[in-house]
The first five atom37 places (N, CA, C, CB, O) and aatype in JSON, in Angstrom:
{
  "aatype": [12, 0, 6, 3, 14, 16, 0, 8, 15, 6, 10, 15, 0, 10, 16, 8, 1, 13, 6, 10, 7, 5, 5, 16, 16, 0, 1, 6, 13, 7, 9, 19, 11, 15, 3, 10, 16, 0, 0, 11, 9, 5, 19, 7, 2, 10, 2, 5, 11, 19, 15, 1, 10, 3, 6, 11, 19, 3, 5, 10, 9, 6, 6, 12, 1, 7, 10, 2, 0, 11, 9, 10, 15, 0, 11, 10, 3, 1, 2, 8, 0, 1, 19, 19, 6, 10, 10, 16, 0, 10, 16, 15, 11, 11, 14, 2, 6, 15],
  "atom_mask": [
    [1, 1, 1, 1, 1],
    [1, 1, 1, 1, 1],
    [1, 1, 1, 1, 1],
    [1, 1, 1, 1, 1],
    [1, 1, 1, 1, 1],
    [1, 1, 1, 1, 1],
    [1, 1, 1, 1, 1],
    [1, 1, 1, 1, 1],
    [1, 1, 1, 1, 1],
    [1, 1, 1, 1, 1],
    [1, 1, 1, 1, 1],
    [1, 1, 1, 1, 1],
    [1, 1, 1, 1, 1],
    [1, 1, 1, 1, 1],
    [1, 1, 1, 1, 1],
    [1, 1, 1, 1, 1],
    [1, 1, 1, 1, 1],
    [1, 1, 1, 1, 1],
    [1, 1, 1, 1, 1],
    [1, 1, 1, 1, 1],
    [1, 1, 1, 0, 1],
    [1, 1, 1, 1, 1],
    [1, 1, 1, 1, 1],
    [1, 1, 1, 1, 1],
    [1, 1, 1, 1, 1],
    [1, 1, 1, 1, 1],
    [1, 1, 1, 1, 1],
    [1, 1, 1, 1, 1],
    [1, 1, 1, 1, 1],
    [1, 1, 1, 0, 1],
    [1, 1, 1, 1, 1],
    [1, 1, 1, 1, 1],
    [1, 1, 1, 1, 1],
    [1, 1, 1, 1, 1],
    [1, 1, 1, 1, 1],
    [1, 1, 1, 1, 1],
    [1, 1, 1, 1, 1],
    [1, 1, 1, 1, 1],
    [1, 1, 1, 1, 1],
    [1, 1, 1, 1, 1],
    [1, 1, 1, 1, 1],
    [1, 1, 1, 1, 1],
    [1, 1, 1, 1, 1],
    [1, 1, 1, 0, 1],
    [1, 1, 1, 1, 1],
    [1, 1, 1, 1, 1],
    [1, 1, 1, 1, 1],
    [1, 1, 1, 1, 1],
    [1, 1, 1, 1, 1],
    [1, 1, 1, 1, 1],
    [1, 1, 1, 1, 1],
    [1, 1, 1, 1, 1],
    [1, 1, 1, 1, 1],
    [1, 1, 1, 1, 1],
    [1, 1, 1, 1, 1],
    [1, 1, 1, 1, 1],
    [1, 1, 1, 1, 1],
    [1, 1, 1, 1, 1],
    [1, 1, 1, 1, 1],
    [1, 1, 1, 1, 1],
    [1, 1, 1, 1, 1],
    [1, 1, 1, 1, 1],
    [1, 1, 1, 1, 1],
    [1, 1, 1, 1, 1],
    [1, 1, 1, 1, 1],
    [1, 1, 1, 0, 1],
    [1, 1, 1, 1, 1],
    [1, 1, 1, 1, 1],
    [1, 1, 1, 1, 1],
    [1, 1, 1, 1, 1],
    [1, 1, 1, 1, 1],
    [1, 1, 1, 1, 1],
    [1, 1, 1, 1, 1],
    [1, 1, 1, 1, 1],
    [1, 1, 1, 1, 1],
    [1, 1, 1, 1, 1],
    [1, 1, 1, 1, 1],
    [1, 1, 1, 1, 1],
    [1, 1, 1, 1, 1],
    [1, 1, 1, 1, 1],
    [1, 1, 1, 1, 1],
    [1, 1, 1, 1, 1],
    [1, 1, 1, 1, 1],
    [1, 1, 1, 1, 1],
    [1, 1, 1, 1, 1],
    [1, 1, 1, 1, 1],
    [1, 1, 1, 1, 1],
    [1, 1, 1, 1, 1],
    [1, 1, 1, 1, 1],
    [1, 1, 1, 1, 1],
    [1, 1, 1, 1, 1],
    [1, 1, 1, 1, 1],
    [1, 1, 1, 1, 1],
    [1, 1, 1, 1, 1],
    [1, 1, 1, 1, 1],
    [1, 1, 1, 1, 1],
    [1, 1, 1, 1, 1],
    [1, 1, 1, 1, 1]
  ],
  "atom_positions": [
    [[62.61, 35.54, 5.27], [62.48, 36.12, 6.53], [61.78, 35.1, 6.71], [61.97, 37.49, 6.83], [61.2, 34.28, 5.99]],
    [[62.04, 35.4, 8.53], [61.07, 34.17, 9.62], [59.61, 34.05, 9.57], [61.21, 34.5, 11.24], [58.67, 34.84, 9.67]],
    [[59.68, 33.37, 9.47], [58.03, 32.95, 9.57], [58.04, 33.59, 11.0], [57.47, 31.0, 9.46], [58.9, 33.82, 11.84]],
    [[55.98, 33.88, 10.81], [55.54, 34.06, 12.59], [54.79, 32.82, 12.9], [54.38, 35.53, 13.04], [54.03, 32.06, 12.31]],
    [[55.62, 32.99, 14.74], [55.16, 31.62, 14.81], [53.83, 31.32, 15.61], [56.24, 30.84, 15.39], [53.35, 30.29, 16.08]],
    [[53.33, 33.02, 15.56], [52.24, 32.75, 16.18], [51.16, 32.5, 15.04], [51.93, 33.86, 17.17], [50.3, 31.68, 15.36]],
    [[51.05, 32.96, 13.94], [50.45, 33.03, 13.14], [50.59, 31.7, 12.23], [50.7, 34.18, 12.72], [49.77, 31.31, 11.4]],
    [[51.85, 31.07, 12.59], [51.77, 29.86, 11.88], [51.07, 28.53, 13.04], [53.46, 29.55, 11.29], [50.56, 27.48, 12.63]],
    [[51.15, 28.79, 14.04], [50.3, 27.88, 15.42], [48.42, 28.21, 15.07], [50.92, 28.88, 17.54], [47.46, 27.46, 15.26]],
    [[48.45, 29.08, 14.73], [46.27, 29.75, 13.77], [46.4, 29.31, 12.95], [45.53, 31.49, 13.16], [45.34, 29.22, 12.33]],
    [[47.25, 28.86, 12.45], [46.98, 28.54, 10.61], [46.83, 26.88, 10.88], [48.74, 29.06, 9.19], [46.16, 26.22, 10.08]],
    [[47.31, 26.4, 11.74], [47.51, 25.05, 12.24], [46.11, 24.97, 13.04], [48.98, 24.82, 13.2], [45.4, 23.96, 13.07]],
    [[45.91, 25.84, 13.5], [44.63, 25.17, 14.25], [43.47, 24.57, 13.23], [43.88, 26.37, 15.24], [43.1, 23.41, 13.06]],
    [[42.85, 26.34, 12.34], [42.05, 26.74, 11.32], [42.55, 25.24, 10.42], [42.43, 28.51, 10.65], [41.79, 24.57, 9.72]],
    [[43.4, 25.06, 10.55], [43.78, 23.24, 9.42], [42.54, 22.85, 10.13], [45.69, 21.75, 9.79], [41.36, 23.01, 9.84]],
    [[43.37, 22.07, 11.56], [43.02, 20.77, 12.04], [41.08, 21.02, 12.69], [44.44, 20.3, 13.49], [40.27, 20.13, 12.93]],
    [[40.84, 22.81, 12.83], [39.29, 22.61, 12.47], [38.85, 22.36, 11.32], [38.57, 23.56, 12.71], [37.83, 21.75, 11.63]],
    [[38.88, 22.39, 10.24], [38.62, 22.38, 9.29], [38.21, 21.46, 8.58], [39.19, 22.76, 8.99], [37.43, 21.24, 7.66]],
    [[39.5, 20.57, 9.77], [40.04, 19.33, 8.32], [38.22, 18.08, 9.76], [43.42, 18.21, 8.43], [37.19, 17.45, 9.53]],
    [[39.02, 18.51, 10.93], [37.33, 17.65, 11.89], [35.99, 18.46, 11.22], [37.21, 18.14, 14.26], [34.92, 17.85, 11.11]],
    [[36.11, 19.69, 10.83], [34.55, 19.7, 10.36], [33.99, 19.12, 9.48], [0.0, 0.0, 0.0], [32.85, 18.72, 9.71]],
    [[34.74, 18.79, 7.85], [35.2, 18.24, 7.17], [35.02, 16.62, 7.53], [36.3, 18.82, 7.08], [34.48, 16.02, 6.61]],
    [[35.25, 16.07, 8.3], [35.02, 14.71, 8.9], [34.05, 14.31, 9.48], [35.74, 14.41, 9.64], [33.49, 13.23, 9.3]],
    [[33.66, 15.54, 10.56], [32.31, 14.92, 11.22], [30.88, 15.93, 9.5], [32.09, 15.92, 13.82], [29.87, 16.46, 9.95]],
    [[31.01, 15.97, 8.52], [30.27, 16.98, 7.73], [30.17, 15.62, 6.95], [30.99, 18.58, 7.06], [29.07, 15.24, 6.55]],
    [[31.51, 14.73, 6.68], [31.1, 13.21, 6.04], [30.73, 11.77, 6.9], [32.36, 12.79, 5.21], [30.26, 10.71, 6.5]],
    [[31.18, 12.24, 8.32], [29.88, 11.21, 8.66], [28.63, 11.2, 8.97], [30.0, 10.64, 9.43], [27.96, 10.19, 9.16]],
    [[28.01, 13.13, 9.1], [26.82, 13.27, 8.83], [26.35, 13.08, 8.12], [26.49, 13.88, 8.9], [25.19, 12.67, 8.15]],
    [[27.12, 13.3, 6.94], [26.79, 12.84, 5.07], [26.19, 11.17, 5.01], [28.72, 12.84, 3.89], [25.16, 10.84, 4.43]],
    [[27.06, 10.3, 5.71], [26.76, 8.68, 5.93], [25.28, 8.67, 6.1], [0.0, 0.0, 0.0], [24.47, 8.08, 5.4]],
    [[25.04, 9.49, 7.22], [24.37, 8.93, 7.88], [23.12, 9.49, 7.22], [24.67, 9.05, 9.25], [22.17, 8.75, 6.98]],
    [[23.09, 10.76, 6.94], [21.77, 10.77, 5.77], [21.56, 10.22, 4.22], [21.52, 12.11, 5.53], [20.63, 10.27, 3.42]],
    [[22.85, 9.7, 4.21], [22.75, 8.89, 2.57], [22.24, 7.14, 3.3], [24.98, 8.86, 1.37], [21.63, 6.31, 2.63]],
    [[22.46, 7.02, 4.06], [22.0, 5.45, 4.41], [20.32, 5.54, 5.61], [23.75, 4.53, 5.52], [19.78, 4.56, 6.12]],
    [[20.08, 6.37, 5.68], [18.59, 6.65, 5.75], [17.72, 6.94, 5.29], [18.31, 7.09, 6.14], [16.54, 6.65, 5.49]],
    [[18.37, 7.78, 4.34], [18.2, 7.86, 2.86], [17.55, 6.73, 2.5], [19.46, 8.0, 2.06], [16.46, 6.64, 1.94]],
    [[18.73, 5.31, 3.09], [18.42, 4.37, 2.27], [17.48, 3.38, 2.48], [19.34, 3.89, 2.02], [16.75, 2.89, 1.62]],
    [[17.53, 3.08, 3.72], [16.44, 2.54, 4.17], [14.69, 2.95, 4.57], [16.99, 2.21, 5.02], [13.62, 2.48, 4.97]],
    [[15.38, 4.15, 4.11], [13.53, 5.68, 3.84], [13.06, 4.96, 1.84], [14.61, 9.02, 3.58], [11.94, 4.87, 1.34]],
    [[14.59, 4.56, 1.11], [13.99, 4.36, 0.18], [13.28, 2.5, 0.41], [15.08, 4.79, -1.04], [12.12, 2.08, 0.3]],
    [[14.55, 1.79, 0.76], [13.5, 0.37, 0.62], [12.27, 0.34, 1.92], [14.66, -1.33, 0.84], [11.97, -0.82, 2.2]],
    [[11.8, 0.97, 2.43], [11.16, 1.06, 2.98], [9.3, 1.41, 2.66], [11.92, 1.63, 3.49], [8.25, 0.92, 3.09]],
    [[9.78, 2.93, 1.31], [9.08, 2.89, 0.91], [9.1, 1.51, -0.5], [8.96, 4.2, 0.89], [8.41, 0.63, 0.01]],
    [[9.39, 1.16, -1.43], [9.25, -0.23, -1.47], [8.15, -0.59, -0.85], [0.0, 0.0, 0.0], [6.97, -0.52, -1.21]],
    [[8.52, -0.89, -0.11], [8.18, -1.77, 0.72], [6.75, -1.78, 0.65], [8.72, -1.57, 1.95], [6.16, -2.62, -0.02]],
    [[6.12, -0.85, 1.35], [5.43, -0.17, 1.06], [4.16, -0.42, -0.55], [6.41, 0.78, 1.16], [3.3, -1.3, -0.54]],
    [[4.34, 0.44, -1.58], [4.49, -0.23, -2.17], [3.69, -1.15, -2.7], [5.12, -0.43, -1.84], [2.65, -0.91, -3.31]],
    [[4.26, -2.46, -2.44], [4.11, -3.89, -2.84], [2.84, -4.29, -1.26], [6.12, -4.92, -2.9], [1.86, -4.96, -0.92]],
    [[3.51, -3.6, -0.95], [2.02, -4.04, 0.2], [0.45, -3.41, -0.42], [2.28, -3.04, 2.14], [-0.56, -4.1, -0.59]],
    [[0.57, -2.0, -0.7], [-0.31, -1.24, -2.06], [-0.63, -2.16, -2.8], [0.41, -0.19, -3.05], [-1.82, -2.46, -2.78]],
    [[0.03, -2.71, -3.44], [-0.18, -3.63, -4.82], [-1.07, -4.27, -4.65], [0.78, -4.54, -5.29], [-2.1, -4.36, -5.33]],
    [[-0.56, -5.15, -3.08], [-1.16, -5.93, -2.85], [-2.68, -6.29, -2.14], [-0.41, -6.23, -2.55], [-3.6, -7.11, -2.12]],
    [[-2.17, -4.95, -1.53], [-3.95, -4.78, -0.91], [-4.92, -4.52, -2.28], [-4.22, -3.05, 0.36], [-6.06, -4.95, -2.4]],
    [[-4.04, -3.56, -3.51], [-5.68, -3.08, -4.53], [-5.5, -4.75, -5.13], [-5.55, -1.22, -6.34], [-5.54, -5.49, -4.15]],
    [[-5.4, -5.24, -5.93], [-5.47, -6.82, -5.94], [-6.59, -7.27, -4.52], [-3.6, -7.54, -5.71], [-7.81, -7.05, -4.53]],
    [[-6.21, -7.59, -3.95], [-7.54, -8.54, -2.73], [-8.55, -7.31, -2.63], [-6.8, -9.11, -0.58], [-9.47, -7.44, -1.82]],
    [[-8.48, -6.14, -3.35], [-9.9, -5.6, -2.59], [-10.64, -5.77, -4.06], [-9.91, -3.65, -1.75], [-11.84, -5.89, -4.33]],
    [[-8.94, -5.75, -5.31], [-10.16, -6.08, -7.01], [-11.01, -7.59, -6.44], [-8.78, -6.7, -9.19], [-12.24, -7.65, -6.38]],
    [[-10.36, -8.41, -6.17], [-11.06, -9.74, -5.63], [-12.31, -9.35, -4.69], [-9.93, -10.7, -4.7], [-13.49, -9.56, -4.97]],
    [[-11.88, -8.83, -3.68], [-13.24, -8.53, -3.39], [-14.64, -8.29, -3.7], [-13.15, -8.02, -3.11], [-15.72, -8.78, -3.37]],
    [[-14.17, -7.21, -4.55], [-14.98, -6.82, -5.51], [-15.75, -7.15, -6.34], [-14.65, -6.46, -5.93], [-16.89, -6.7, -6.52]],
    [[-15.04, -8.19, -7.1], [-15.62, -9.61, -8.2], [-16.39, -10.26, -7.08], [-14.19, -10.95, -9.0], [-17.61, -10.17, -7.18]],
    [[-15.93, -10.84, -6.12], [-16.57, -12.1, -5.27], [-18.45, -11.66, -5.27], [-15.69, -12.13, -3.24], [-19.43, -12.25, -5.71]],
    [[-18.22, -10.02, -4.36], [-19.37, -9.33, -4.12], [-20.49, -9.15, -5.79], [-18.71, -7.76, -3.41], [-21.69, -8.94, -5.97]],
    [[-20.01, -9.24, -6.16], [-20.55, -8.72, -7.16], [-21.89, -10.19, -7.28], [-19.24, -8.36, -8.54], [-23.11, -10.35, -7.18]],
    [[-19.85, -11.48, -7.74], [-20.59, -13.14, -7.71], [-22.0, -12.81, -6.61], [0.0, 0.0, 0.0], [-23.18, -13.04, -6.88]],
    [[-21.38, -12.12, -5.17], [-22.49, -12.94, -4.37], [-24.09, -12.32, -4.68], [-22.12, -12.8, -2.6], [-25.17, -12.89, -4.85]],
    [[-23.61, -10.67, -4.67], [-24.79, -10.22, -5.1], [-25.79, -10.57, -6.09], [-24.56, -9.33, -5.31], [-26.99, -10.63, -5.81]],
    [[-24.96, -10.98, -8.12], [-26.05, -12.26, -8.97], [-26.0, -13.0, -7.86], [-25.51, -13.26, -10.57], [-25.72, -12.14, -7.02]],
    [[-26.07, -13.99, -7.29], [-26.84, -15.08, -6.67], [-27.81, -15.05, -6.07], [-26.37, -15.62, -6.01], [-28.82, -15.74, -6.14]],
    [[-27.49, -14.17, -5.42], [-28.47, -13.69, -4.59], [-29.94, -13.04, -5.65], [-27.62, -12.46, -3.59], [-31.11, -13.39, -5.74]],
    [[-29.34, -12.25, -6.12], [-30.44, -11.51, -7.22], [-31.0, -13.27, -8.11], [-29.24, -9.92, -8.73], [-32.04, -13.11, -8.74]],
    [[-30.86, -13.62, -8.13], [-31.65, -14.71, -8.35], [-32.62, -15.56, -8.25], [-31.39, -15.05, -8.31], [-33.67, -15.9, -8.79]],
    [[-31.36, -15.98, -6.67], [-32.09, -16.64, -5.61], [-33.37, -16.24, -5.72], [-31.61, -16.4, -4.29], [-34.29, -16.99, -6.02]],
    [[-33.5, -14.81, -5.44], [-34.92, -13.91, -5.17], [-36.02, -14.54, -6.23], [-34.68, -12.01, -5.54], [-37.17, -14.93, -6.03]],
    [[-34.9, -14.49, -7.92], [-35.81, -14.26, -8.83], [-36.86, -15.62, -8.84], [-35.04, -13.93, -10.2], [-38.09, -15.51, -8.79]],
    [[-35.93, -17.26, -8.96], [-36.02, -18.02, -7.88], [-36.93, -18.0, -7.08], [-35.2, -17.93, -7.29], [-37.66, -18.96, -7.31]],
    [[-37.41, -17.19, -5.97], [-38.61, -18.04, -5.02], [-39.42, -16.63, -6.07], [-38.59, -18.1, -2.52], [-40.55, -16.96, -6.45]],
    [[-39.22, -15.99, -6.27], [-40.32, -15.05, -7.08], [-41.11, -15.94, -7.83], [-39.69, -13.93, -8.13], [-42.24, -16.3, -7.52]],
    [[-40.39, -16.31, -8.96], [-40.81, -17.24, -10.41], [-41.67, -18.74, -9.55], [-38.84, -17.89, -11.61], [-42.43, -19.57, -10.03]],
    [[-41.23, -18.63, -8.4], [-41.62, -19.93, -7.55], [-43.24, -19.73, -7.15], [-40.56, -20.07, -6.0], [-44.2, -20.49, -7.1]],
    [[-43.11, -18.86, -6.99], [-44.43, -18.41, -5.79], [-45.71, -17.54, -6.84], [-43.61, -16.92, -4.23], [-46.91, -17.37, -6.62]],
    [[-44.75, -17.07, -8.14], [-46.01, -16.54, -9.14], [-46.89, -18.09, -9.17], [-45.33, -15.89, -11.1], [-48.02, -18.42, -8.78]],
    [[-45.62, -18.92, -9.93], [-46.36, -20.36, -10.12], [-47.25, -21.3, -9.16], [-45.39, -21.18, -10.42], [-48.32, -21.74, -9.59]],
    [[-46.92, -21.52, -8.21], [-47.76, -21.09, -7.14], [-49.3, -21.15, -6.75], [-47.55, -20.07, -7.16], [-50.2, -21.96, -6.52]],
    [[-48.97, -19.4, -6.81], [-49.93, -17.8, -6.72], [-51.01, -18.57, -8.73], [-48.05, -15.28, -7.02], [-52.1, -18.02, -8.88]],
    [[-50.69, -19.5, -9.76], [-50.88, -19.26, -10.7], [-52.06, -20.34, -10.63], [-49.76, -19.2, -11.57], [-53.28, -20.35, -10.79]],
    [[-50.93, -21.35, -10.25], [-51.93, -22.38, -9.92], [-52.69, -23.02, -8.67], [-51.45, -23.21, -10.32], [-53.11, -24.18, -8.62]],
    [[-52.8, -21.95, -7.58], [-53.58, -21.82, -6.8], [-55.17, -21.23, -7.85], [-52.82, -20.86, -5.64], [-56.27, -21.78, -7.96]],
    [[-54.69, -20.08, -8.39], [-55.77, -19.62, -9.23], [-56.51, -20.89, -10.03], [-55.15, -18.54, -10.26], [-57.65, -21.1, -9.61]],
    [[-56.08, -21.73, -11.07], [-56.11, -22.4, -12.09], [-56.31, -23.42, -11.65], [-55.25, -22.36, -12.86], [-56.34, -24.36, -12.44]],
    [[-56.64, -23.83, -9.47], [-56.77, -25.47, -9.62], [-55.91, -26.08, -10.13], [-57.75, -25.95, -10.31], [-55.03, -25.69, -9.35]],
    [[-55.25, -26.89, -10.96], [-53.7, -27.05, -11.74], [-52.58, -27.24, -11.04], [-53.27, -25.88, -12.48], [-51.99, -26.37, -10.4]],
    [[-52.13, -28.88, -11.19], [-50.76, -29.16, -10.75], [-50.21, -28.79, -11.54], [-50.31, -30.29, -10.46], [-48.98, -28.85, -11.52]],
    [[-48.2, -26.96, -11.62], [-47.91, -27.35, -13.2], [-47.16, -28.31, -13.56], [-47.35, -26.41, -13.93], [-46.32, -28.0, -14.4]],
    [[-47.17, -29.57, -13.14], [-46.45, -30.7, -13.73], [-47.29, -31.54, -14.86], [-46.05, -31.64, -12.54], [-46.97, -31.98, -15.97]],
    [[-48.87, -31.59, -13.89], [-50.28, -32.16, -14.91], [-50.51, -31.98, -16.36], [-51.54, -31.53, -14.48], [-51.37, -31.1, -16.45]],
    [[-50.21, -32.32, -17.37], [-51.43, -31.66, -18.32], [-52.65, -31.56, -18.73], [-51.35, -31.72, -19.05], [-52.95, -30.74, -19.6]]
  ]
}
């Protein structure tokens, strides 16, 4: 039985289009995969930066607590000195004299 030349050429054209479609799909998949890899790297870098920022914020919080403690201590020292000064003035004695 002889082959139909029209059917054969149509089949050849369809096969060619299918192969081109596969190549295009493979290329596009490769591009998407590459973009995904780049995005993963960027997310990893951002995670590292956020971790470092967390550490810096924790450090700043501790420093602020230390400064607040120093300020409170200085205020208490000034208040204490003022109380001693006022008591001295009331008793007319210097605190270092016995």
